[in-house]
Amino acid sequence: MRGSTLLARLVGGVAVLTAVHAHTGTAPGKTPKFQALPSLREQADLLDGWTQVRKASIPELLRKYGIDAWLMSQREYAEDTVFWALKEATQFSARRRTTHLFLANPVGGTPSSYSWIENTNAVWEDLRRILATQKPRSIALNTHPEIAFAGGLHAGELDAVVKGIGEEWKDKFVLEPMLGVEVIATMVKGRLLWYRKMMETAWAIIEEGFSEKIIVPGKSTSWDVEWWMREKIQSLNYTTWFQPSVFILTAEGFPAADDPSAFIDDPRAPDHPIQYGDLIHTDFGVSALGLNTDTQHIGYVLYPGETEDDVPKGMIEGLKKVNRLQDIVKSNMKIGMTGNEILKAARDQMQSEGIEGKIYCHATGEWGHSAGSVIGMTNLQENVPVLGDLPLLKNTYYSIELFAEHFVPEKNKTIVFPQEEDVYWDEDTNSWEWVYGRQEELLLVRTPAEDDVTGPSEL
């Protein structure tokens, strides 16, 4: 999902590219279909199985970061961000006071984790007894001021924790942001099968939405398509984590990328009729099974009677250029490097190849904008404070989100070509792989020939 409404006309930027073609699909060999979800009961079983695997990994994670204990506590409707990654499928919120304690090396044959749902002092009495027995030298709390996934302990609840377990433990409190980040970011292997099905469904919705089945040039508007997408998601028993957006990249009235006012984080594109010859773009995602996808694709509206052979070659080349930028970013995403280091390496390479554009990639999966290092933001192309300093982790999902600028002679203007595609870390190949694929061909909206509609005029 984009961080700002920056899609429209630009100036500058040319590159020499190899010839490519446009077809009706999104990528060669890909015919995405809607994938049905299992029953709610089956979904709950899947979710709880994944959560148990995640919880079982926490003691090892504590040992990795040299932390003896991790304490989380929250009240109903004031949950710690990590709560959502650890809850049971049939829990819709915390109840009363919900408290979790995890131990790295429990002594005396005691469990490595404890949980309470309590509205009396019994939780504090139990905690004091356990802590007195285990004698942790460090107790991690989620109190980071900048990282949402490591800063979910509410201020009032922190006061309650100190009062409840006693001031003598306050000196043991430490902050280790990578605990929350890594618990949320790390994807259990069994999730990939379903994440791929979700991604295929997202592609299928986009392909139908960007077709003559839905778009009637001159009548359908960008918001018409957005709301059709939203209804389609609902009809398939999926949901979403943001309102779908449809931009017309070649239309007047869309904020220019080099306009500082365009960096307002407005999720809605202007409502505008879709016309013949328009280059259209969507930012789209679906949610299910505790997972979220994030995709951006583009399409072209053919004039009546036109075929893929009539697509402006400049637009085909623009897509090719942004595909190259995807390759550059993906190849520079080295495990252990920080987001800022990856951003610099990728930008140095893109500039050496004569590509103008922006990079703004993020972790995805558990949340749409999930836990993990950030690789650029639309308004921060040199360095992202705090979030860009986190290391890139294995076994995570990422949205490779970016755009390339390309001069389209047929329009006599430079246009941005945005793309967003999700990848996962493949342990077998030690590389990032596309979850379902990536867009390599423009989606085409076709219209039968009509006598009273003229095609594009020569410039």
Tab-separated table of C-alpha atoms in Angstrom:
chain	number	residue	atom	x	y	z
A	1	MET	CA	0.000	0.000	0.000
A	2	ARG	CA	1.412	3.376	-0.951
A	3	GLY	CA	2.445	5.860	1.691
A	4	SER	CA	1.101	8.828	-0.267
A	5	THR	CA	-0.991	9.902	-3.236
A	6	LEU	CA	1.878	10.594	-5.583
A	7	LEU	CA	0.798	9.013	-8.842
A	8	ALA	CA	0.567	11.216	-11.962
A	9	ARG	CA	2.658	13.313	-14.302
A	10	LEU	CA	6.369	13.888	-13.808
A	11	VAL	CA	9.273	15.369	-15.752
A	12	GLY	CA	12.493	13.796	-17.018
A	13	GLY	CA	13.821	10.256	-17.227
A	14	VAL	CA	14.571	8.057	-20.247
A	15	ALA	CA	16.172	4.616	-20.615
A	16	VAL	CA	17.029	2.121	-23.346
A	17	LEU	CA	14.946	-1.047	-22.918
A	18	THR	CA	14.467	-4.313	-24.732
A	19	ALA	CA	11.237	-4.904	-26.597
A	20	VAL	CA	8.305	-6.403	-24.670
A	21	HIS	CA	4.662	-6.973	-25.456
A	22	ALA	CA	1.265	-6.502	-23.834
A	23	HIS	CA	-1.325	-9.248	-23.533
A	24	THR	CA	-4.583	-9.778	-21.694
A	25	GLY	CA	-3.073	-11.369	-18.592
A	26	THR	CA	-0.765	-10.040	-15.901
A	27	ALA	CA	2.164	-12.411	-16.331
A	28	PRO	CA	3.135	-15.183	-18.752
A	29	GLY	CA	1.680	-18.525	-17.713
A	30	LYS	CA	-0.495	-17.011	-14.981
A	31	THR	CA	-4.268	-17.380	-15.036
A	32	PRO	CA	-5.270	-16.471	-11.489
A	33	LYS	CA	-8.501	-17.889	-10.085
A	34	PHE	CA	-10.544	-17.097	-7.000
A	35	GLN	CA	-9.496	-19.392	-4.159
A	36	ALA	CA	-12.156	-20.445	-1.645
A	37	LEU	CA	-11.362	-20.225	2.050
A	38	PRO	CA	-11.997	-23.173	4.384
A	39	SER	CA	-14.865	-23.082	6.871
A	40	LEU	CA	-14.481	-20.755	9.855
A	41	ARG	CA	-13.950	-23.749	12.127
A	42	GLU	CA	-11.198	-25.098	9.886
A	43	GLN	CA	-9.654	-21.635	9.724
A	44	ALA	CA	-9.588	-21.497	13.520
A	45	ASP	CA	-7.778	-24.845	13.674
A	46	LEU	CA	-5.190	-23.596	11.185
A	47	LEU	CA	-4.660	-20.335	13.044
A	48	ASP	CA	-4.291	-22.000	16.437
A	49	GLY	CA	-1.793	-24.485	15.036
A	50	TRP	CA	0.343	-21.669	13.623
A	51	THR	CA	0.110	-19.755	16.904
A	52	GLN	CA	1.325	-22.757	18.913
A	53	VAL	CA	4.386	-23.021	16.682
A	54	ARG	CA	5.032	-19.313	17.167
A	55	LYS	CA	4.667	-19.481	20.960
A	56	ALA	CA	6.993	-22.487	21.146
A	57	SER	CA	9.731	-20.442	19.469
A	58	ILE	CA	9.718	-17.636	22.065
A	59	PRO	CA	12.111	-19.165	24.678
A	60	GLU	CA	14.760	-19.622	21.981
A	61	LEU	CA	14.155	-16.059	20.804
A	62	LEU	CA	14.678	-14.786	24.368
A	63	ARG	CA	17.966	-16.668	24.575
A	64	LYS	CA	19.022	-15.220	21.207
A	65	TYR	CA	18.727	-11.685	22.586
A	66	GLY	CA	19.995	-12.474	26.089
A	67	ILE	CA	16.670	-11.816	27.832
A	68	ASP	CA	15.511	-13.944	30.800
A	69	ALA	CA	11.805	-13.035	30.843
A	70	TRP	CA	9.252	-11.213	28.707
A	71	LEU	CA	6.154	-9.745	30.337
A	72	MET	CA	3.102	-8.485	28.458
A	73	SER	CA	-0.048	-7.165	30.081
A	74	GLN	CA	-3.126	-5.409	28.699
A	75	ARG	CA	-6.726	-4.589	29.383
A	76	GLU	CA	-9.729	-5.288	27.189
A	77	TYR	CA	-9.655	-3.006	24.087
A	78	ALA	CA	-6.217	-1.670	25.069
A	79	GLU	CA	-4.149	-4.553	23.732
A	80	ASP	CA	-0.401	-4.737	23.258
A	81	THR	CA	0.350	-5.072	19.533
A	82	VAL	CA	1.965	-8.481	20.116
A	83	PHE	CA	-1.274	-9.778	21.673
A	84	TRP	CA	-2.797	-10.202	18.205
A	85	ALA	CA	0.003	-12.553	17.167
A	86	LEU	CA	-0.424	-14.764	20.245
A	87	LYS	CA	-4.181	-14.920	20.791
A	88	GLU	CA	-6.413	-17.898	20.064
A	89	ALA	CA	-8.542	-17.744	16.915
A	90	THR	CA	-11.754	-17.429	18.933
A	91	GLN	CA	-10.443	-14.505	20.972
A	92	PHE	CA	-11.645	-11.190	19.608
A	93	SER	CA	-9.960	-9.015	22.228
A	94	ALA	CA	-8.163	-9.225	25.526
A	95	ARG	CA	-10.452	-9.969	28.464
A	96	ARG	CA	-10.332	-8.186	31.823
A	97	ARG	CA	-6.568	-8.024	32.445
A	98	THR	CA	-4.794	-10.456	30.090
A	99	THR	CA	-1.182	-11.102	31.067
A	100	HIS	CA	1.555	-13.267	29.513
A	101	LEU	CA	4.944	-14.227	30.943
A	102	PHE	CA	7.581	-16.048	28.875
A	103	LEU	CA	10.811	-17.469	30.343
A	104	ALA	CA	14.035	-18.222	28.482
A	105	ASN	CA	15.391	-20.879	30.856
A	106	PRO	CA	12.797	-21.906	33.458
A	107	VAL	CA	14.217	-23.709	36.489
A	108	GLY	CA	12.737	-26.487	38.582
A	109	GLY	CA	10.798	-28.095	35.771
A	110	THR	CA	8.362	-25.205	35.565
A	111	PRO	CA	6.632	-24.110	32.312
A	112	SER	CA	8.284	-21.624	29.971
A	113	SER	CA	5.096	-19.583	29.633
A	114	TYR	CA	2.145	-18.475	31.751
A	115	SER	CA	-1.091	-16.665	30.926
A	116	TRP	CA	-3.766	-15.071	33.062
A	117	ILE	CA	-7.180	-13.569	32.413
A	118	GLU	CA	-7.948	-11.941	35.726
A	119	ASN	CA	-9.531	-8.892	37.326
A	120	THR	CA	-8.198	-9.376	40.866
A	121	ASN	CA	-4.793	-9.175	42.509
A	122	ALA	CA	-4.340	-12.918	41.974
A	123	VAL	CA	-2.340	-12.258	38.780
A	124	TRP	CA	0.171	-10.108	40.669
A	125	GLU	CA	0.449	-12.625	43.505
A	126	ASP	CA	1.200	-15.398	41.008
A	127	LEU	CA	3.715	-13.249	39.174
A	128	ARG	CA	5.555	-12.274	42.350
A	129	ARG	CA	5.835	-15.943	43.339
A	130	ILE	CA	7.095	-17.038	39.900
A	131	LEU	CA	9.600	-14.209	39.646
A	132	ALA	CA	10.910	-14.926	43.138
A	133	THR	CA	11.511	-18.549	42.114
A	134	GLN	CA	12.938	-17.878	38.643
A	135	LYS	CA	15.011	-14.827	39.610
A	136	PRO	CA	15.263	-13.310	36.089
A	137	ARG	CA	18.092	-10.852	35.630
A	138	SER	CA	16.157	-9.048	32.895
A	139	ILE	CA	12.440	-8.627	32.194
A	140	ALA	CA	11.592	-7.241	28.747
A	141	LEU	CA	8.622	-4.887	28.407
A	142	ASN	CA	7.223	-3.527	25.131
A	143	THR	CA	7.897	0.157	25.719
A	144	HIS	CA	9.620	1.366	22.537
A	145	PRO	CA	8.645	4.965	21.671
A	146	GLU	CA	8.885	4.547	17.869
A	147	ILE	CA	8.321	0.894	16.930
A	148	ALA	CA	4.644	-0.067	17.152
A	149	PHE	CA	5.395	-3.789	17.383
A	150	ALA	CA	7.699	-3.231	20.363
A	151	GLY	CA	5.817	-0.379	22.049
A	152	GLY	CA	2.358	-1.757	22.797
A	153	LEU	CA	2.417	-1.584	26.614
A	154	HIS	CA	0.024	1.210	27.594
A	155	ALA	CA	1.347	3.807	30.031
A	156	GLY	CA	-1.361	3.103	32.582
A	157	GLU	CA	-0.737	-0.632	32.396
A	158	LEU	CA	2.981	-0.071	33.002
A	159	ASP	CA	2.060	1.702	36.229
A	160	ALA	CA	-0.180	-1.230	37.155
A	161	VAL	CA	2.624	-3.737	36.459
A	162	VAL	CA	5.097	-1.858	38.676
A	163	LYS	CA	2.577	-1.556	41.471
A	164	GLY	CA	1.443	-5.163	41.083
A	165	ILE	CA	4.797	-6.991	41.114
A	166	GLY	CA	6.642	-4.495	43.300
A	167	GLU	CA	9.226	-1.759	42.863
A	168	GLU	CA	12.038	-4.255	43.535
A	169	TRP	CA	11.617	-5.656	40.007
A	170	LYS	CA	11.627	-2.288	38.258
A	171	ASP	CA	15.425	-2.271	37.936
A	172	LYS	CA	15.180	-5.524	35.951
A	173	PHE	CA	13.011	-3.984	33.240
A	174	VAL	CA	14.709	-3.774	29.826
A	175	LEU	CA	13.692	-2.898	26.280
A	176	GLU	CA	14.544	-5.313	23.464
A	177	PRO	CA	12.518	-4.225	20.415
A	178	MET	CA	13.524	-7.226	18.315
A	179	LEU	CA	11.453	-9.556	20.492
A	180	GLY	CA	8.120	-8.134	19.345
A	181	VAL	CA	9.408	-7.441	15.852
A	182	GLU	CA	10.718	-10.965	15.303
A	183	VAL	CA	7.745	-12.775	16.858
A	184	ILE	CA	5.355	-10.947	14.552
A	185	ALA	CA	7.576	-10.885	11.472
A	186	THR	CA	8.560	-14.562	11.400
A	187	MET	CA	6.169	-16.585	9.264
A	188	VAL	CA	5.332	-20.194	10.175
A	189	LYS	CA	5.994	-22.424	7.144
A	190	GLY	CA	2.414	-23.682	6.881
A	191	ARG	CA	1.141	-20.185	6.173
A	192	LEU	CA	2.762	-19.886	2.745
A	193	LEU	CA	0.311	-22.263	1.029
A	194	TRP	CA	-2.613	-20.118	2.103
A	195	TYR	CA	-0.803	-16.838	1.544
A	196	ARG	CA	-0.199	-17.894	-2.047
A	197	LYS	CA	-3.911	-18.719	-2.457
A	198	MET	CA	-4.800	-15.297	-1.067
A	199	MET	CA	-2.382	-13.621	-3.455
A	200	GLU	CA	-3.845	-15.509	-6.398
A	201	THR	CA	-7.304	-14.323	-5.343
A	202	ALA	CA	-6.070	-10.729	-5.160
A	203	TRP	CA	-4.655	-11.035	-8.681
A	204	ALA	CA	-7.921	-12.539	-9.943
A	205	ILE	CA	-9.971	-9.679	-8.486
A	206	ILE	CA	-7.652	-7.090	-10.049
A	207	GLU	CA	-7.752	-8.814	-13.448
A	208	GLU	CA	-11.543	-8.894	-13.473
A	209	GLY	CA	-11.802	-5.338	-12.175
A	210	PHE	CA	-9.419	-4.064	-14.858
A	211	SER	CA	-11.379	-5.605	-17.720
A	212	GLU	CA	-14.301	-4.813	-20.001
A	213	LYS	CA	-16.491	-6.894	-17.666
A	214	ILE	CA	-16.391	-4.047	-15.162
A	215	ILE	CA	-15.074	-0.929	-16.926
A	216	VAL	CA	-17.155	0.912	-19.516
A	217	PRO	CA	-14.913	3.725	-20.826
A	218	GLY	CA	-16.503	7.145	-20.487
A	219	LYS	CA	-19.027	5.876	-17.923
A	220	SER	CA	-17.185	3.923	-15.238
A	221	THR	CA	-15.223	6.026	-12.749
A	222	SER	CA	-12.226	5.187	-10.624
A	223	TRP	CA	-14.423	5.017	-7.518
A	224	ASP	CA	-16.876	2.698	-9.297
A	225	VAL	CA	-14.051	0.199	-9.730
A	226	GLU	CA	-12.806	0.696	-6.173
A	227	TRP	CA	-16.215	-0.141	-4.713
A	228	TRP	CA	-16.675	-3.069	-7.092
A	229	MET	CA	-13.391	-4.465	-5.773
A	230	ARG	CA	-14.517	-3.948	-2.193
A	231	GLU	CA	-17.816	-5.757	-2.845
A	232	LYS	CA	-15.999	-8.580	-4.648
A	233	ILE	CA	-13.735	-9.111	-1.639
A	234	GLN	CA	-16.784	-9.355	0.607
A	235	SER	CA	-18.610	-11.746	-1.719
A	236	LEU	CA	-15.683	-14.186	-1.502
A	237	ASN	CA	-15.725	-14.109	2.336
A	238	TYR	CA	-12.411	-12.285	2.473
A	239	THR	CA	-11.958	-8.849	3.957
A	240	THR	CA	-9.295	-6.163	3.515
A	241	TRP	CA	-7.073	-3.911	5.581
A	242	PHE	CA	-7.461	-0.769	3.443
A	243	GLN	CA	-9.847	0.703	0.930
A	244	PRO	CA	-8.850	-0.330	-2.626
A	245	SER	CA	-7.713	2.594	-4.747
A	246	VAL	CA	-7.765	3.174	-8.481
A	247	PHE	CA	-5.622	5.921	-10.006
A	248	ILE	CA	-5.656	7.143	-13.585
A	249	LEU	CA	-1.976	7.769	-14.162
A	250	THR	CA	-2.503	9.751	-17.374
A	251	ALA	CA	-5.461	11.909	-16.264
A	252	GLU	CA	-5.462	15.553	-15.320
A	253	GLY	CA	-6.232	16.352	-11.695
A	254	PHE	CA	-4.081	13.673	-10.080
A	255	PRO	CA	-1.392	15.054	-7.730
A	256	ALA	CA	2.088	15.158	-9.245
A	257	ALA	CA	4.826	13.115	-7.589
A	258	ASP	CA	7.169	16.088	-7.365
A	259	ASP	CA	4.566	18.213	-5.545
A	260	PRO	CA	5.295	18.278	-1.782
A	261	SER	CA	1.553	18.373	-1.084
A	262	ALA	CA	1.302	14.941	-2.723
A	263	PHE	CA	3.004	13.382	0.294
A	264	ILE	CA	-0.149	13.685	2.391
A	265	ASP	CA	-1.108	10.136	3.352
A	266	ASP	CA	-4.511	10.203	1.657
A	267	PRO	CA	-5.668	6.695	0.702
A	268	ARG	CA	-8.251	7.896	-1.811
A	269	ALA	CA	-7.610	8.790	-5.413
A	270	PRO	CA	-9.808	11.452	-7.023
A	271	ASP	CA	-13.026	10.142	-8.582
A	272	HIS	CA	-12.640	10.461	-12.327
A	273	PRO	CA	-14.208	8.856	-15.425
A	274	ILE	CA	-12.011	6.218	-17.039
A	275	GLN	CA	-11.458	7.039	-20.703
A	276	TYR	CA	-10.032	5.294	-23.761
A	277	GLY	CA	-6.248	5.540	-23.759
A	278	ASP	CA	-5.939	5.804	-19.966
A	279	LEU	CA	-3.211	4.074	-18.000
A	280	ILE	CA	-4.894	2.890	-14.803
A	281	HIS	CA	-3.411	1.667	-11.529
A	282	THR	CA	-4.699	-0.070	-8.418
A	283	ASP	CA	-3.378	-0.490	-4.887
A	284	PHE	CA	-5.165	-3.536	-3.510
A	285	GLY	CA	-5.037	-6.156	-0.766
A	286	VAL	CA	-7.085	-8.932	0.793
A	287	SER	CA	-7.135	-10.253	4.359
A	288	ALA	CA	-7.919	-13.713	5.741
A	289	LEU	CA	-6.469	-16.285	8.142
A	290	GLY	CA	-4.604	-13.605	10.046
A	291	LEU	CA	-2.725	-12.604	6.879
A	292	ASN	CA	-2.758	-9.575	4.588
A	293	THR	CA	-1.615	-9.115	0.990
A	294	ASP	CA	-0.486	-5.927	-0.748
A	295	THR	CA	-0.425	-5.548	-4.541
A	296	GLN	CA	-0.197	-2.778	-7.141
A	297	HIS	CA	-0.844	-3.477	-10.825
A	298	ILE	CA	-1.500	-1.300	-13.878
A	299	GLY	CA	-3.641	-1.597	-16.989
A	300	TYR	CA	-4.387	0.174	-20.260
A	301	VAL	CA	-7.793	1.035	-21.768
A	302	LEU	CA	-7.746	0.204	-25.480
A	303	TYR	CA	-9.696	2.276	-27.993
A	304	PRO	CA	-12.594	0.419	-29.679
A	305	GLY	CA	-11.307	-2.272	-31.994
A	306	GLU	CA	-7.711	-2.004	-30.807
A	307	THR	CA	-5.644	-5.035	-29.826
A	308	GLU	CA	-2.516	-5.518	-27.731
A	309	ASP	CA	-0.501	-4.508	-30.790
A	310	ASP	CA	-1.920	-0.985	-30.448
A	311	VAL	CA	-0.750	-0.375	-26.859
A	312	PRO	CA	1.667	2.584	-26.810
A	313	LYS	CA	5.157	1.123	-26.798
A	314	GLY	CA	6.259	3.721	-24.264
A	315	MET	CA	3.833	2.249	-21.729
A	316	ILE	CA	5.104	-1.267	-22.329
A	317	GLU	CA	8.660	-0.029	-21.865
A	318	GLY	CA	7.651	1.744	-18.635
A	319	LEU	CA	6.447	-1.543	-17.179
A	320	LYS	CA	9.680	-3.200	-18.286
A	321	LYS	CA	11.668	-0.506	-16.512
A	322	VAL	CA	9.836	-0.928	-13.214
A	323	ASN	CA	10.310	-4.699	-13.508
A	324	ARG	CA	14.047	-4.036	-13.690
A	325	LEU	CA	13.809	-1.865	-10.574
A	326	GLN	CA	12.071	-4.753	-8.777
A	327	ASP	CA	14.994	-7.016	-9.709
A	328	ILE	CA	17.478	-4.477	-8.371
A	329	VAL	CA	15.723	-4.147	-5.016
A	330	LYS	CA	15.158	-7.881	-4.588
A	331	SER	CA	18.792	-8.696	-5.348
A	332	ASN	CA	19.979	-6.161	-2.766
A	333	MET	CA	17.781	-7.477	0.052
A	334	LYS	CA	20.511	-9.303	1.988
A	335	ILE	CA	19.632	-10.928	5.308
A	336	GLY	CA	21.164	-9.006	8.225
A	337	MET	CA	21.555	-5.728	6.336
A	338	THR	CA	19.497	-2.822	7.594
A	339	GLY	CA	16.738	-1.308	5.519
A	340	ASN	CA	18.794	1.847	5.101
A	341	GLU	CA	21.788	-0.133	3.828
A	342	ILE	CA	19.580	-1.963	1.336
A	343	LEU	CA	17.982	1.321	0.248
A	344	LYS	CA	21.370	2.906	-0.439
A	345	ALA	CA	22.677	-0.097	-2.373
A	346	ALA	CA	19.507	-0.334	-4.473
A	347	ARG	CA	19.375	3.394	-5.201
A	348	ASP	CA	23.055	3.460	-6.175
A	349	GLN	CA	22.431	0.631	-8.639
A	350	MET	CA	19.234	2.079	-10.095
A	351	GLN	CA	20.925	5.423	-10.630
A	352	SER	CA	23.902	3.746	-12.280
A	353	GLU	CA	21.441	2.136	-14.707
A	354	GLY	CA	19.708	5.440	-15.432
A	355	ILE	CA	16.436	4.642	-13.650
A	356	GLU	CA	14.557	7.430	-11.891
A	357	GLY	CA	11.984	6.501	-9.286
A	358	LYS	CA	11.405	5.748	-5.618
A	359	ILE	CA	11.676	2.710	-3.356
A	360	TYR	CA	9.431	2.192	-0.317
A	361	CYS	CA	9.290	-1.478	0.692
A	362	HIS	CA	7.928	-2.920	3.914
A	363	ALA	CA	7.274	-6.165	5.742
A	364	THR	CA	3.800	-7.605	5.299
A	365	GLY	CA	1.809	-10.687	6.246
A	366	GLU	CA	0.671	-10.548	9.874
A	367	TRP	CA	-0.216	-6.889	9.313
A	368	GLY	CA	-0.421	-5.060	6.000
A	369	HIS	CA	2.477	-2.859	7.082
A	370	SER	CA	3.997	-5.458	9.361
A	371	ALA	CA	6.950	-5.842	11.714
A	372	GLY	CA	10.380	-5.580	10.183
A	373	SER	CA	12.826	-3.197	8.616
A	374	VAL	CA	11.536	-0.493	6.291
A	375	ILE	CA	13.370	0.021	2.987
A	376	GLY	CA	12.677	3.652	2.140
A	377	MET	CA	9.526	5.724	2.348
A	378	THR	CA	8.024	7.938	-0.327
A	379	ASN	CA	9.333	11.051	1.459
A	380	LEU	CA	12.497	9.443	2.880
A	381	GLN	CA	14.747	8.189	0.090
A	382	GLU	CA	18.085	8.616	1.845
A	383	ASN	CA	17.468	7.299	5.350
A	384	VAL	CA	14.485	6.137	7.421
A	385	PRO	CA	15.088	6.814	11.127
A	386	VAL	CA	14.628	3.884	13.548
A	387	LEU	CA	12.576	1.577	11.303
A	388	GLY	CA	15.211	1.699	8.576
A	389	ASP	CA	17.903	0.747	11.075
A	390	LEU	CA	16.340	-2.640	11.853
A	391	PRO	CA	17.985	-5.709	10.273
A	392	LEU	CA	16.311	-7.688	7.501
A	393	LEU	CA	15.115	-11.019	8.919
A	394	LYS	CA	14.761	-14.458	7.395
A	395	ASN	CA	11.439	-16.268	7.099
A	396	THR	CA	9.408	-13.118	6.596
A	397	TYR	CA	7.151	-11.707	3.874
A	398	TYR	CA	7.895	-8.371	2.204
A	399	SER	CA	6.086	-6.037	-0.165
A	400	ILE	CA	8.497	-4.794	-2.820
A	401	GLU	CA	6.818	-1.441	-3.391
A	402	LEU	CA	8.243	1.192	-5.722
A	403	PHE	CA	7.806	3.144	-8.935
A	404	ALA	CA	9.922	3.998	-11.952
A	405	GLU	CA	9.533	7.093	-14.092
A	406	HIS	CA	9.427	6.700	-17.864
A	407	PHE	CA	8.913	9.144	-20.728
A	408	VAL	CA	6.069	7.939	-22.935
A	409	PRO	CA	6.443	9.562	-26.386
A	410	GLU	CA	2.858	8.733	-27.361
A	411	LYS	CA	1.657	10.910	-24.447
A	412	ASN	CA	4.541	13.381	-24.614
A	413	LYS	CA	4.992	13.151	-20.864
A	414	THR	CA	6.860	11.259	-18.174
A	415	ILE	CA	4.604	8.914	-16.255
A	416	VAL	CA	5.177	6.950	-13.056
A	417	PHE	CA	4.865	3.173	-13.308
A	418	PRO	CA	4.112	1.816	-9.820
A	419	GLN	CA	4.333	-1.818	-8.805
A	420	GLU	CA	3.927	-3.698	-5.555
A	421	GLU	CA	4.424	-7.418	-5.217
A	422	ASP	CA	4.929	-9.640	-2.187
A	423	VAL	CA	7.899	-11.950	-1.690
A	424	TYR	CA	8.806	-14.617	0.846
A	425	TRP	CA	12.147	-15.938	2.069
A	426	ASP	CA	12.886	-19.378	0.629
A	427	GLU	CA	15.151	-21.361	2.955
A	428	ASP	CA	15.965	-23.889	0.233
A	429	THR	CA	17.291	-21.349	-2.241
A	430	ASN	CA	18.370	-18.745	0.353
A	431	SER	CA	16.637	-16.086	-1.705
A	432	TRP	CA	13.502	-13.989	-1.937
A	433	GLU	CA	10.848	-15.446	-4.222
A	434	TRP	CA	7.590	-13.985	-5.510
A	435	VAL	CA	4.628	-15.321	-3.537
A	436	TYR	CA	2.546	-15.787	-6.704
A	437	GLY	CA	4.393	-13.915	-9.434
A	438	ARG	CA	4.811	-10.350	-10.634
A	439	GLN	CA	3.126	-8.250	-13.284
A	440	GLU	CA	5.080	-8.367	-16.542
A	441	GLU	CA	2.261	-7.539	-18.968
A	442	LEU	CA	-0.247	-4.698	-18.927
A	443	LEU	CA	-3.831	-5.604	-18.138
A	444	LEU	CA	-6.011	-4.563	-21.092
A	445	VAL	CA	-9.572	-3.262	-21.145
A	446	ARG	CA	-10.990	-4.128	-24.564
A	447	THR	CA	-13.960	-2.586	-26.394
A	448	PRO	CA	-15.549	-3.760	-29.668
A	449	ALA	CA	-15.037	-1.483	-32.666
A	450	GLU	CA	-17.472	1.429	-33.010
A	451	ASP	CA	-17.861	3.761	-35.951
A	452	ASP	CA	-18.315	6.909	-33.863
A	453	VAL	CA	-15.241	6.628	-31.642
A	454	THR	CA	-11.903	7.849	-32.903
A	455	GLY	CA	-8.586	6.503	-31.751
A	456	PRO	CA	-5.662	8.456	-30.363
A	457	SER	CA	-4.522	11.356	-32.501
A	458	GLU	CA	-0.938	11.596	-33.742
A	459	LEU	CA	1.234	14.039	-31.812
